[in-house]
Coordinates of C-alpha atoms in Angstrom, one line a residue:
X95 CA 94.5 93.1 41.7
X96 CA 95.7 94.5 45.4
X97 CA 97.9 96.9 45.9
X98 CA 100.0 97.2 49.1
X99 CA 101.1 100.0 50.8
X100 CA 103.3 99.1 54.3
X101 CA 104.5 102.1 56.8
X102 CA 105.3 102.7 60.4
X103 CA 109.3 101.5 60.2
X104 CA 111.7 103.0 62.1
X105 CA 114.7 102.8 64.7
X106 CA 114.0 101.6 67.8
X107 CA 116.3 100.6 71.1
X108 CA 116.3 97.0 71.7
X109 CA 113.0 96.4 74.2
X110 CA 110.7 98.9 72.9
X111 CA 107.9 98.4 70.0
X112 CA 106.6 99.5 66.8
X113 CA 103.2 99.6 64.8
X114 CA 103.6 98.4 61.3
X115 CA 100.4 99.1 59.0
X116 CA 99.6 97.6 55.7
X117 CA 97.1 99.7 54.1
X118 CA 95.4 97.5 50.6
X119 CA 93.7 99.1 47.7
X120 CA 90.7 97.1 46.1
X121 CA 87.2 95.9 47.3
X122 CA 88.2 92.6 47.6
X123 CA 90.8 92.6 50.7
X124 CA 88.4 90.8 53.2
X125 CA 88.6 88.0 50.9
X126 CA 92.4 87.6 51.2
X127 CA 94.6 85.6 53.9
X128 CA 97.3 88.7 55.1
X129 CA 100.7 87.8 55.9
X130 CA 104.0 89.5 57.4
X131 CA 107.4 88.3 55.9
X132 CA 110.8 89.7 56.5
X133 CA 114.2 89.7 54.9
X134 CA 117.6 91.2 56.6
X135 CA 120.6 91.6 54.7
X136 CA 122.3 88.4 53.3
X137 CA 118.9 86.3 54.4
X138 CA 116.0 84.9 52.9
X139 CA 113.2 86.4 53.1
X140 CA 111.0 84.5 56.0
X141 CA 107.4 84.2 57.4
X142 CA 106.1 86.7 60.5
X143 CA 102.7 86.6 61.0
X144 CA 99.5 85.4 58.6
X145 CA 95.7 86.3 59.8
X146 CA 92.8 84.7 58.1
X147 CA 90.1 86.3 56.2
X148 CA 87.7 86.9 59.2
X149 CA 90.7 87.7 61.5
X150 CA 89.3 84.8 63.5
X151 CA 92.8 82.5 63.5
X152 CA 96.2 83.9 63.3
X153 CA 99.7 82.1 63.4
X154 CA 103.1 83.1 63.9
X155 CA 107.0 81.9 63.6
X156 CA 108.2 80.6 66.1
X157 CA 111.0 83.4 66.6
X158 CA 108.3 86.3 67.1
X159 CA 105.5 84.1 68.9
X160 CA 104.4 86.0 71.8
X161 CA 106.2 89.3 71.3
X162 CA 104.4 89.9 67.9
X163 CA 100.4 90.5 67.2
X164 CA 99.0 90.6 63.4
X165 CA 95.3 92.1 63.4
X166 CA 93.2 93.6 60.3
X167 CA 90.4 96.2 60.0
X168 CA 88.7 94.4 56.9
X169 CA 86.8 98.1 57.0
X170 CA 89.9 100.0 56.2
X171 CA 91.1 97.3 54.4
X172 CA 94.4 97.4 56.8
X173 CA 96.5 94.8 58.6
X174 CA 98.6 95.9 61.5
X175 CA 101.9 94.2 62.9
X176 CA 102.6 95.4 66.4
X177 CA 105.6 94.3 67.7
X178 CA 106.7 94.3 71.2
X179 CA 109.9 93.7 72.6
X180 CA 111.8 94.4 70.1
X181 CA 115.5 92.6 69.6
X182 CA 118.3 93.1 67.2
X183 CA 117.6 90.4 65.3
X184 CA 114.6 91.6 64.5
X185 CA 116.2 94.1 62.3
X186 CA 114.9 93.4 58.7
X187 CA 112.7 94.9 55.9
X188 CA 109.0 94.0 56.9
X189 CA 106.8 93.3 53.9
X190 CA 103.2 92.3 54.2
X191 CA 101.9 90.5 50.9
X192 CA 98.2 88.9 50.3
X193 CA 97.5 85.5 49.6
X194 CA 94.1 84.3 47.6
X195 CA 93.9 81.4 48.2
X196 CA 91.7 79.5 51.3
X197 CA 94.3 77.9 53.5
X198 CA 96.8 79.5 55.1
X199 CA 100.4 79.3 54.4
X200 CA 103.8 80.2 56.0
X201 CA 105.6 79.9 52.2
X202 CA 106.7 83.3 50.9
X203 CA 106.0 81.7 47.0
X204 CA 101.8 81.1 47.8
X205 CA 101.3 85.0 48.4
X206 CA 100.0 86.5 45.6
X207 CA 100.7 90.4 46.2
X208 CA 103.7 92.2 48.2
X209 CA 104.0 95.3 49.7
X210 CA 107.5 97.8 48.7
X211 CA 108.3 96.9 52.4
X212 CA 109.3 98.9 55.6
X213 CA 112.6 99.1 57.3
X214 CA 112.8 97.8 61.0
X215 CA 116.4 98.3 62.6
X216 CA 116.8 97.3 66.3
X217 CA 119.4 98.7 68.2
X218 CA 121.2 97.1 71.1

């Protein structure tokens, strides 16, 4: 069983950045695949960011690809989102959610814990 705690939400003017931490109860957290999903209203919910067990290999959607970085601290059993240049469309609630399985995966339904998530709103 994980637990997931997300924080660091917030308004922020189109352009600058946020922090978004995921902090994970349990002794096992080094043994999951992290991921970053978002949903804004009327959407599906959709894949961010995922980071491997190690942290060795990440990968990201297309939409965020070199504005966003996903990281952990497998020591305080944390995974971080920072996001730069921030747009509107950004705007969403950003849940992370854990996946125990060994391959990586960009499907919402293959993550096996989720976070209460934390609102992002982008202002132009």
């Amino acid at each position: 069983q994980v637990q997931l705690v997300e924080s660091g939400g917030g308004l922020v003017q189109a352009g600058g950045s946020l922090r978004l931490s995921c902090a994970a109860s349990g002794r096992s957290f080094s043994s999951y695949i992290m991921g970053w999903f978002r949903q804004a209203p009327g959407k599906e919910r959709e894949f961010v960011a995922a980071i491997r067990q190690s942290g060795a290999s990440t990968y990201y959607a297309e939409s965020v690809k070199g504005r966003f970085a996903i990281s952990r601290d497998n020591a305080k059993n944390t995974v971080y989102l920072q996001m730069n240049s921030l747009k509107p469309e950004d705007t969403a609630v950003y849940y992370c959610a854990a996946d125990g399985s060994p391959i990586l995966s960009i499907a919402a339904t293959r993550y096996d814990y989720w976070g209460q998530g934390t609102q992002v709103t982008v202002s132009s």
